Amino acid sequence: VEKHLKIIESEIARADGLIADILTYSRKCEPAADIRAMDSIVKEAVDAFEAPAGGRLDFKPGARDAKVKTDAKMLSDSLHRLFDNAFAAQDGKGTVKVATGAGKEGVWVSVTDAGTGVDAKVKDNLFEPFVTTKPRGLGLGLALAKKLLTANGGSVDCESGPQGSTFRLILPKI
């Protein structure tokens, strides 16, 4: 009975998360933006993320105190979705690399995994809602990450190959 109750509890939590994602995606995003250092926001997101057993995040700050105007909670949520996807691509094991930097295009954060790369069937629609290759996935993770970044004036892109993928979030520099 205890085993079945734990399964029920787990499935309820999963369903609750799916419903929350659908509601978040369907609502208008209104960022509560403030000006902060990108490295600080990303470090907080990395520290708050619970990597799966056998996995770890490796953060290399490089934005040199570059500041962005963003809703830190929305940016952190976007990053957590990318961290989840990166670990899923590596079967929950290994190291996911997170780095920051600044350039002409703005201030960026990259999340790099060592998985098998993005499936060719979904590559063109990667950031669209309900696009997934996971048997139990809803396909809202990357769509929500993009929506939250766009609401903050940012963008996201992906480079992928057989040795892994790198997702890059870019926000305007202040």
mmCIF file of C-alpha atoms in Angstrom:
data_model
loop_
_atom_site.group_PDB
_atom_site.id
_atom_site.type_symbol
_atom_site.label_atom_id
_atom_site.label_comp_id
_atom_site.label_asym_id
_atom_site.label_seq_id
_atom_site.Cartn_x
_atom_site.Cartn_y
_atom_site.Cartn_z
ATOM 1 C CA VAL A 1 0.000 0.000 0.000
ATOM 2 C CA GLU A 2 2.817 2.394 0.903
ATOM 3 C CA LYS A 3 4.509 1.737 -2.447
ATOM 4 C CA HIS A 4 1.297 2.528 -4.342
ATOM 5 C CA LEU A 5 0.680 5.668 -2.281
ATOM 6 C CA LYS A 6 4.156 6.935 -3.230
ATOM 7 C CA ILE A 7 3.410 6.270 -6.903
ATOM 8 C CA ILE A 8 0.101 8.131 -6.611
ATOM 9 C CA GLU A 9 1.824 11.023 -4.840
ATOM 10 C CA SER A 10 4.487 11.183 -7.554
ATOM 11 C CA GLU A 11 1.920 11.156 -10.363
ATOM 12 C CA ILE A 12 -0.153 13.869 -8.660
ATOM 13 C CA ALA A 13 2.968 16.051 -8.369
ATOM 14 C CA ARG A 14 3.745 15.418 -12.050
ATOM 15 C CA ALA A 15 0.165 16.294 -13.096
ATOM 16 C CA ASP A 16 0.286 19.423 -10.931
ATOM 17 C CA GLY A 17 3.498 20.497 -12.680
ATOM 18 C CA LEU A 18 1.979 19.890 -16.124
ATOM 19 C CA ILE A 19 -1.118 21.923 -15.271
ATOM 20 C CA ALA A 20 1.047 24.737 -13.877
ATOM 21 C CA ASP A 21 3.089 24.763 -17.117
ATOM 22 C CA ILE A 22 -0.044 24.929 -19.271
ATOM 23 C CA LEU A 23 -1.437 27.798 -17.184
ATOM 24 C CA THR A 24 1.889 29.663 -17.266
ATOM 25 C CA TYR A 25 2.124 29.271 -21.026
ATOM 26 C CA SER A 26 -1.458 30.423 -21.595
ATOM 27 C CA ARG A 27 -1.163 33.568 -19.453
ATOM 28 C CA LYS A 28 0.385 36.861 -20.428
ATOM 29 C CA CYS A 29 3.881 37.366 -19.005
ATOM 30 C CA GLU A 30 4.361 40.599 -17.108
ATOM 31 C CA PRO A 31 7.966 40.765 -15.902
ATOM 32 C CA ALA A 32 8.866 42.539 -12.670
ATOM 33 C CA ALA A 33 12.225 43.563 -14.090
ATOM 34 C CA ASP A 34 15.076 45.077 -12.164
ATOM 35 C CA ILE A 35 18.731 45.691 -13.021
ATOM 36 C CA ARG A 36 21.137 43.008 -11.820
ATOM 37 C CA ALA A 37 24.442 41.406 -12.734
ATOM 38 C CA MET A 38 23.910 38.405 -15.014
ATOM 39 C CA ASP A 39 26.535 36.285 -13.211
ATOM 40 C CA SER A 40 24.701 36.793 -9.918
ATOM 41 C CA ILE A 41 21.321 35.696 -11.302
ATOM 42 C CA VAL A 42 22.808 32.630 -12.980
ATOM 43 C CA LYS A 43 24.796 31.625 -9.870
ATOM 44 C CA GLU A 44 21.596 31.772 -7.803
ATOM 45 C CA ALA A 45 19.781 29.613 -10.398
ATOM 46 C CA VAL A 46 22.624 27.069 -10.453
ATOM 47 C CA ASP A 47 22.760 26.942 -6.641
ATOM 48 C CA ALA A 48 18.969 26.461 -6.388
ATOM 49 C CA PHE A 49 18.841 23.652 -8.975
ATOM 50 C CA GLU A 50 18.835 20.099 -7.682
ATOM 51 C CA ALA A 51 20.819 18.034 -10.160
ATOM 52 C CA PRO A 52 19.870 14.368 -10.504
ATOM 53 C CA ALA A 53 21.999 11.759 -8.724
ATOM 54 C CA GLY A 54 25.075 11.239 -10.866
ATOM 55 C CA GLY A 55 24.820 14.699 -12.442
ATOM 56 C CA ARG A 56 26.268 18.109 -11.689
ATOM 57 C CA LEU A 57 26.252 21.659 -13.005
ATOM 58 C CA ASP A 58 29.592 23.316 -13.776
ATOM 59 C CA PHE A 59 29.225 27.132 -13.770
ATOM 60 C CA LYS A 60 31.879 29.377 -15.346
ATOM 61 C CA PRO A 61 31.014 33.067 -14.830
ATOM 62 C CA GLY A 62 32.349 35.301 -17.576
ATOM 63 C CA ALA A 63 29.967 38.242 -17.962
ATOM 64 C CA ARG A 64 32.294 40.424 -15.864
ATOM 65 C CA ASP A 65 29.535 42.177 -13.919
ATOM 66 C CA ALA A 66 27.561 42.957 -17.094
ATOM 67 C CA LYS A 67 24.114 44.070 -16.023
ATOM 68 C CA VAL A 68 20.750 43.189 -17.514
ATOM 69 C CA LYS A 69 17.228 44.422 -16.893
ATOM 70 C CA THR A 70 15.181 41.301 -16.338
ATOM 71 C CA ASP A 71 12.809 39.493 -14.048
ATOM 72 C CA ALA A 72 15.314 37.279 -12.220
ATOM 73 C CA LYS A 73 12.631 34.710 -11.328
ATOM 74 C CA MET A 74 11.625 34.333 -14.988
ATOM 75 C CA LEU A 75 15.256 34.003 -16.082
ATOM 76 C CA SER A 76 15.883 31.430 -13.353
ATOM 77 C CA ASP A 77 12.788 29.475 -14.438
ATOM 78 C CA SER A 78 14.028 29.487 -18.048
ATOM 79 C CA LEU A 79 17.433 28.238 -16.917
ATOM 80 C CA HIS A 80 15.953 25.468 -14.784
ATOM 81 C CA ARG A 81 14.003 24.246 -17.812
ATOM 82 C CA LEU A 82 17.201 24.172 -19.859
ATOM 83 C CA PHE A 83 19.050 22.377 -17.041
ATOM 84 C CA ASP A 84 16.282 19.744 -16.915
ATOM 85 C CA ASN A 85 16.474 19.221 -20.687
ATOM 86 C CA ALA A 86 20.276 19.024 -20.621
ATOM 87 C CA PHE A 87 20.266 16.326 -17.951
ATOM 88 C CA ALA A 88 17.485 14.446 -19.772
ATOM 89 C CA ALA A 89 19.698 14.454 -22.897
ATOM 90 C CA GLN A 90 22.457 12.819 -20.823
ATOM 91 C CA ASP A 91 20.187 10.291 -19.097
ATOM 92 C CA GLY A 92 20.499 12.272 -15.857
ATOM 93 C CA LYS A 93 24.250 11.701 -15.581
ATOM 94 C CA GLY A 94 27.407 13.681 -16.194
ATOM 95 C CA THR A 95 28.187 17.360 -16.203
ATOM 96 C CA VAL A 96 26.114 20.137 -17.725
ATOM 97 C CA LYS A 97 28.219 23.211 -18.439
ATOM 98 C CA VAL A 98 26.798 26.664 -17.731
ATOM 99 C CA ALA A 99 28.690 29.794 -18.774
ATOM 100 C CA THR A 100 28.029 33.517 -19.074
ATOM 101 C CA GLY A 101 29.564 36.210 -21.220
ATOM 102 C CA ALA A 102 28.970 39.567 -22.834
ATOM 103 C CA GLY A 103 29.416 40.769 -26.393
ATOM 104 C CA LYS A 104 27.955 42.993 -29.089
ATOM 105 C CA GLU A 105 24.738 40.967 -29.150
ATOM 106 C CA GLY A 106 24.155 41.405 -25.408
ATOM 107 C CA VAL A 107 24.742 39.394 -22.261
ATOM 108 C CA TRP A 108 24.364 35.649 -22.647
ATOM 109 C CA VAL A 109 24.116 32.410 -20.715
ATOM 110 C CA SER A 110 24.924 29.103 -22.359
ATOM 111 C CA VAL A 111 23.831 25.651 -21.198
ATOM 112 C CA THR A 112 25.764 22.800 -22.820
ATOM 113 C CA ASP A 113 25.113 19.075 -22.561
ATOM 114 C CA ALA A 114 26.969 16.069 -23.923
ATOM 115 C CA GLY A 115 23.885 14.231 -25.154
ATOM 116 C CA THR A 116 23.124 12.942 -28.636
ATOM 117 C CA GLY A 117 21.936 16.306 -29.974
ATOM 118 C CA VAL A 118 18.503 17.579 -30.932
ATOM 119 C CA ASP A 119 16.346 15.120 -32.861
ATOM 120 C CA ALA A 120 16.104 16.191 -36.532
ATOM 121 C CA LYS A 121 12.309 15.636 -36.423
ATOM 122 C CA VAL A 122 11.833 18.521 -33.982
ATOM 123 C CA LYS A 123 14.774 20.819 -34.752
ATOM 124 C CA ASP A 124 12.755 23.318 -36.839
ATOM 125 C CA ASN A 125 9.973 23.536 -34.232
ATOM 126 C CA LEU A 126 12.130 23.209 -31.128
ATOM 127 C CA PHE A 127 10.677 26.200 -29.266
ATOM 128 C CA GLU A 128 7.049 25.612 -30.253
ATOM 129 C CA PRO A 129 4.569 24.391 -27.625
ATOM 130 C CA PHE A 130 3.750 20.669 -27.443
ATOM 131 C CA VAL A 131 6.795 19.616 -29.479
ATOM 132 C CA THR A 132 8.589 16.761 -27.732
ATOM 133 C CA THR A 133 10.367 13.477 -28.327
ATOM 134 C CA LYS A 134 9.887 12.301 -24.743
ATOM 135 C CA PRO A 135 7.217 9.624 -24.282
ATOM 136 C CA ARG A 136 5.900 11.324 -21.126
ATOM 137 C CA GLY A 137 6.797 14.905 -22.037
ATOM 138 C CA LEU A 138 4.319 17.674 -22.698
ATOM 139 C CA GLY A 139 6.661 19.764 -24.843
ATOM 140 C CA LEU A 140 6.308 23.037 -22.957
ATOM 141 C CA GLY A 141 9.750 23.378 -21.343
ATOM 142 C CA LEU A 142 11.580 25.092 -24.196
ATOM 143 C CA ALA A 143 8.454 26.966 -25.343
ATOM 144 C CA LEU A 144 8.054 28.429 -21.853
ATOM 145 C CA ALA A 145 11.756 29.277 -21.621
ATOM 146 C CA LYS A 146 11.474 31.207 -24.885
ATOM 147 C CA LYS A 147 8.241 32.933 -23.859
ATOM 148 C CA LEU A 148 9.723 34.107 -20.545
ATOM 149 C CA LEU A 149 12.882 35.385 -22.249
ATOM 150 C CA THR A 150 10.954 37.165 -24.997
ATOM 151 C CA ALA A 151 8.823 38.901 -22.351
ATOM 152 C CA ASN A 152 12.094 40.260 -20.915
ATOM 153 C CA GLY A 153 13.401 41.457 -24.295
ATOM 154 C CA GLY A 154 15.667 38.457 -24.779
ATOM 155 C CA SER A 155 16.020 35.509 -27.110
ATOM 156 C CA VAL A 156 17.201 31.904 -27.120
ATOM 157 C CA ASP A 157 18.922 29.814 -29.755
ATOM 158 C CA CYS A 158 20.353 26.321 -30.064
ATOM 159 C CA GLU A 159 23.381 24.755 -31.701
ATOM 160 C CA SER A 160 23.308 20.993 -31.798
ATOM 161 C CA GLY A 161 25.346 18.122 -33.135
ATOM 162 C CA PRO A 162 25.987 14.469 -32.397
ATOM 163 C CA GLN A 163 28.215 15.393 -29.421
ATOM 164 C CA GLY A 164 25.598 17.491 -27.605
ATOM 165 C CA SER A 165 23.705 20.758 -27.665
ATOM 166 C CA THR A 166 24.267 24.308 -26.505
ATOM 167 C CA PHE A 167 21.324 26.565 -25.713
ATOM 168 C CA ARG A 168 22.143 30.249 -25.454
ATOM 169 C CA LEU A 169 19.934 32.827 -23.742
ATOM 170 C CA ILE A 170 20.662 36.410 -24.743
ATOM 171 C CA LEU A 171 19.467 39.582 -22.986
ATOM 172 C CA PRO A 172 20.196 43.199 -23.879
ATOM 173 C CA LYS A 173 23.116 44.720 -21.977
ATOM 174 C CA ILE A 174 22.394 47.732 -19.754
#
